GROMACS .gro file of C-alpha atoms in nm:
model
  101
    1GLN     CA    1  -0.215   0.523   1.891
    2GLU     CA    2  -0.509   0.594   1.660
    3ASN     CA    3  -0.582   0.406   1.379
    4VAL     CA    4  -0.486   0.621   1.070
    5TYR     CA    5  -0.813   0.525   0.798
    6LEU     CA    6  -0.738   0.550   0.433
    7SER     CA    7  -0.980   0.555   0.133
    8SER     CA    8  -0.886   0.541  -0.214
    9TRP     CA    9  -0.578   0.398  -0.132
   10ARG     CA   10  -0.286   0.264  -0.316
   11ILE     CA   11   0.046   0.163  -0.343
   12GLN     CA   12   0.368   0.394  -0.371
   13VAL     CA   13   0.753   0.293  -0.381
   14LEU     CA   14   0.968   0.526  -0.169
   15ASP     CA   15   1.294   0.618  -0.272
   16GLY     CA   16   1.538   0.434  -0.381
   17ASN     CA   17   1.315   0.133  -0.449
   18THR     CA   18   1.343  -0.019  -0.091
   19ALA     CA   19   0.994   0.004   0.000
   20ILE     CA   20   0.670   0.103  -0.003
   21CYS     CA   21   0.438   0.267   0.140
   22VAL     CA   22   0.032   0.312   0.109
   23GLU     CA   23  -0.108   0.647  -0.019
   24GLY     CA   24  -0.490   0.751  -0.020
   25LYS     CA   25  -0.737   0.957   0.172
   26ARG     CA   26  -0.735   1.028   0.540
   27LYS     CA   27  -1.071   1.003   0.639
   28ASP     CA   28  -1.019   1.223   1.000
   29MET     CA   29  -0.889   1.489   0.755
   30ARG     CA   30  -1.161   1.577   0.518
   31TYR     CA   31  -1.015   1.294   0.298
   32LEU     CA   32  -0.722   1.483   0.262
   33PRO     CA   33  -0.440   1.282   0.001
   34TRP     CA   34  -0.168   1.108   0.274
   35HIS     CA   35   0.118   0.906   0.227
   36SER     CA   36   0.245   0.676   0.539
   37SER     CA   37   0.623   0.589   0.563
   38ALA     CA   38   0.746   0.264   0.514
   39ILE     CA   39   0.486  -0.035   0.563
   40THR     CA   40   0.690  -0.296   0.772
   41GLU     CA   41   0.402  -0.550   0.885
   42ARG     CA   42   0.102  -0.685   0.818
   43LEU     CA   43  -0.169  -0.718   1.136
   44ALA     CA   44  -0.444  -0.815   0.851
   45CYS     CA   45  -0.486  -0.796   0.525
   46ASN     CA   46  -0.619  -0.400   0.509
   47ARG     CA   47  -0.421  -0.345   0.824
   48LEU     CA   48  -0.094  -0.213   0.784
   49LYS     CA   49   0.206  -0.096   1.060
   50THR     CA   50   0.437   0.177   0.908
   51SER     CA   51   0.848   0.210   1.002
   52SER     CA   52   0.736   0.495   1.263
   53GLY     CA   53   0.464   0.281   1.445
   54THR     CA   54   0.129   0.410   1.318
   55VAL     CA   55  -0.114   0.174   1.250
   56TYR     CA   56  -0.290   0.224   0.881
   57VAL     CA   57  -0.676   0.071   0.830
   58LEU     CA   58  -0.757   0.049   0.466
   59GLU     CA   59  -1.105   0.080   0.350
   60GLY     CA   60  -1.228  -0.094   0.033
   61ARG     CA   61  -0.996  -0.207  -0.280
   62ILE     CA   62  -0.716  -0.053  -0.401
   63ASP     CA   63  -0.732   0.202  -0.606
   64SER     CA   64  -0.579   0.022  -0.925
   65ALA     CA   65  -0.677   0.278  -1.233
   66SER     CA   66  -0.461   0.545  -1.087
   67MET     CA   67  -0.186   0.290  -1.007
   68ARG     CA   68  -0.152   0.149  -1.363
   69LYS     CA   69  -0.152   0.515  -1.465
   70GLU     CA   70   0.167   0.514  -1.290
   71GLY     CA   71   0.292   0.240  -1.478
   72PHE     CA   72   0.252  -0.076  -1.189
   73PRO     CA   73   0.202  -0.397  -1.387
   74TYR     CA   74  -0.162  -0.561  -1.357
   75ARG     CA   75  -0.025  -0.890  -1.185
   76PHE     CA   76   0.135  -0.681  -0.893
   77ILE     CA   77  -0.148  -0.483  -0.845
   78ARG     CA   78  -0.380  -0.801  -0.866
   79HIS     CA   79  -0.196  -0.915  -0.556
   80PHE     CA   80  -0.396  -0.651  -0.369
   81THR     CA   81  -0.725  -0.624  -0.505
   82TYR     CA   82  -0.854  -0.703  -0.130
   83GLY     CA   83  -0.530  -0.543   0.114
   84PHE     CA   84  -0.227  -0.725   0.179
   85SER     CA   85  -0.197  -1.083   0.155
   86LYS     CA   86   0.042  -1.251   0.370
   87ARG     CA   87   0.262  -1.319   0.121
   88TRP     CA   88   0.282  -0.948   0.053
   89LYS     CA   89   0.683  -0.919   0.130
   90GLU     CA   90   0.759  -1.162  -0.131
   91TYR     CA   91   0.517  -0.960  -0.423
   92VAL     CA   92   0.635  -0.607  -0.327
   93GLN     CA   93   1.063  -0.781  -0.305
   94GLU     CA   94   1.049  -0.914  -0.648
   95PHE     CA   95   0.828  -0.587  -0.773
   96LEU     CA   96   1.112  -0.381  -0.644
   97GLU     CA   97   1.404  -0.596  -0.760
   98GLU     CA   98   1.298  -0.558  -1.090
   99LYS     CA   99   1.264  -0.209  -1.061
  100ARG     CA  100   1.588  -0.179  -1.007
  101ARG     CA  101   1.720  -0.310  -1.271
   0.00000   0.00000   0.00000
């Protein structure tokens, strides 16, 4: 299976505040907007695996401006500035729990 390369990427919350996906512009599709299925695994800070088994490669930094516009707290975005850290699940859980309240 091919890797999917995303630039201008950001995190989106999936329906029901139960998981996150990544969204950005796909290199192989003339930079059309694209979003993944739920992120399930971190292979490296810029390589993620989704529930469908696809591997996403994040290029560059997170698009923090558009995430701020969508109401994501700065402290959450900051954790993902350079990709997904080893503690990404912790940050996501905490954030989703707050959203469900």
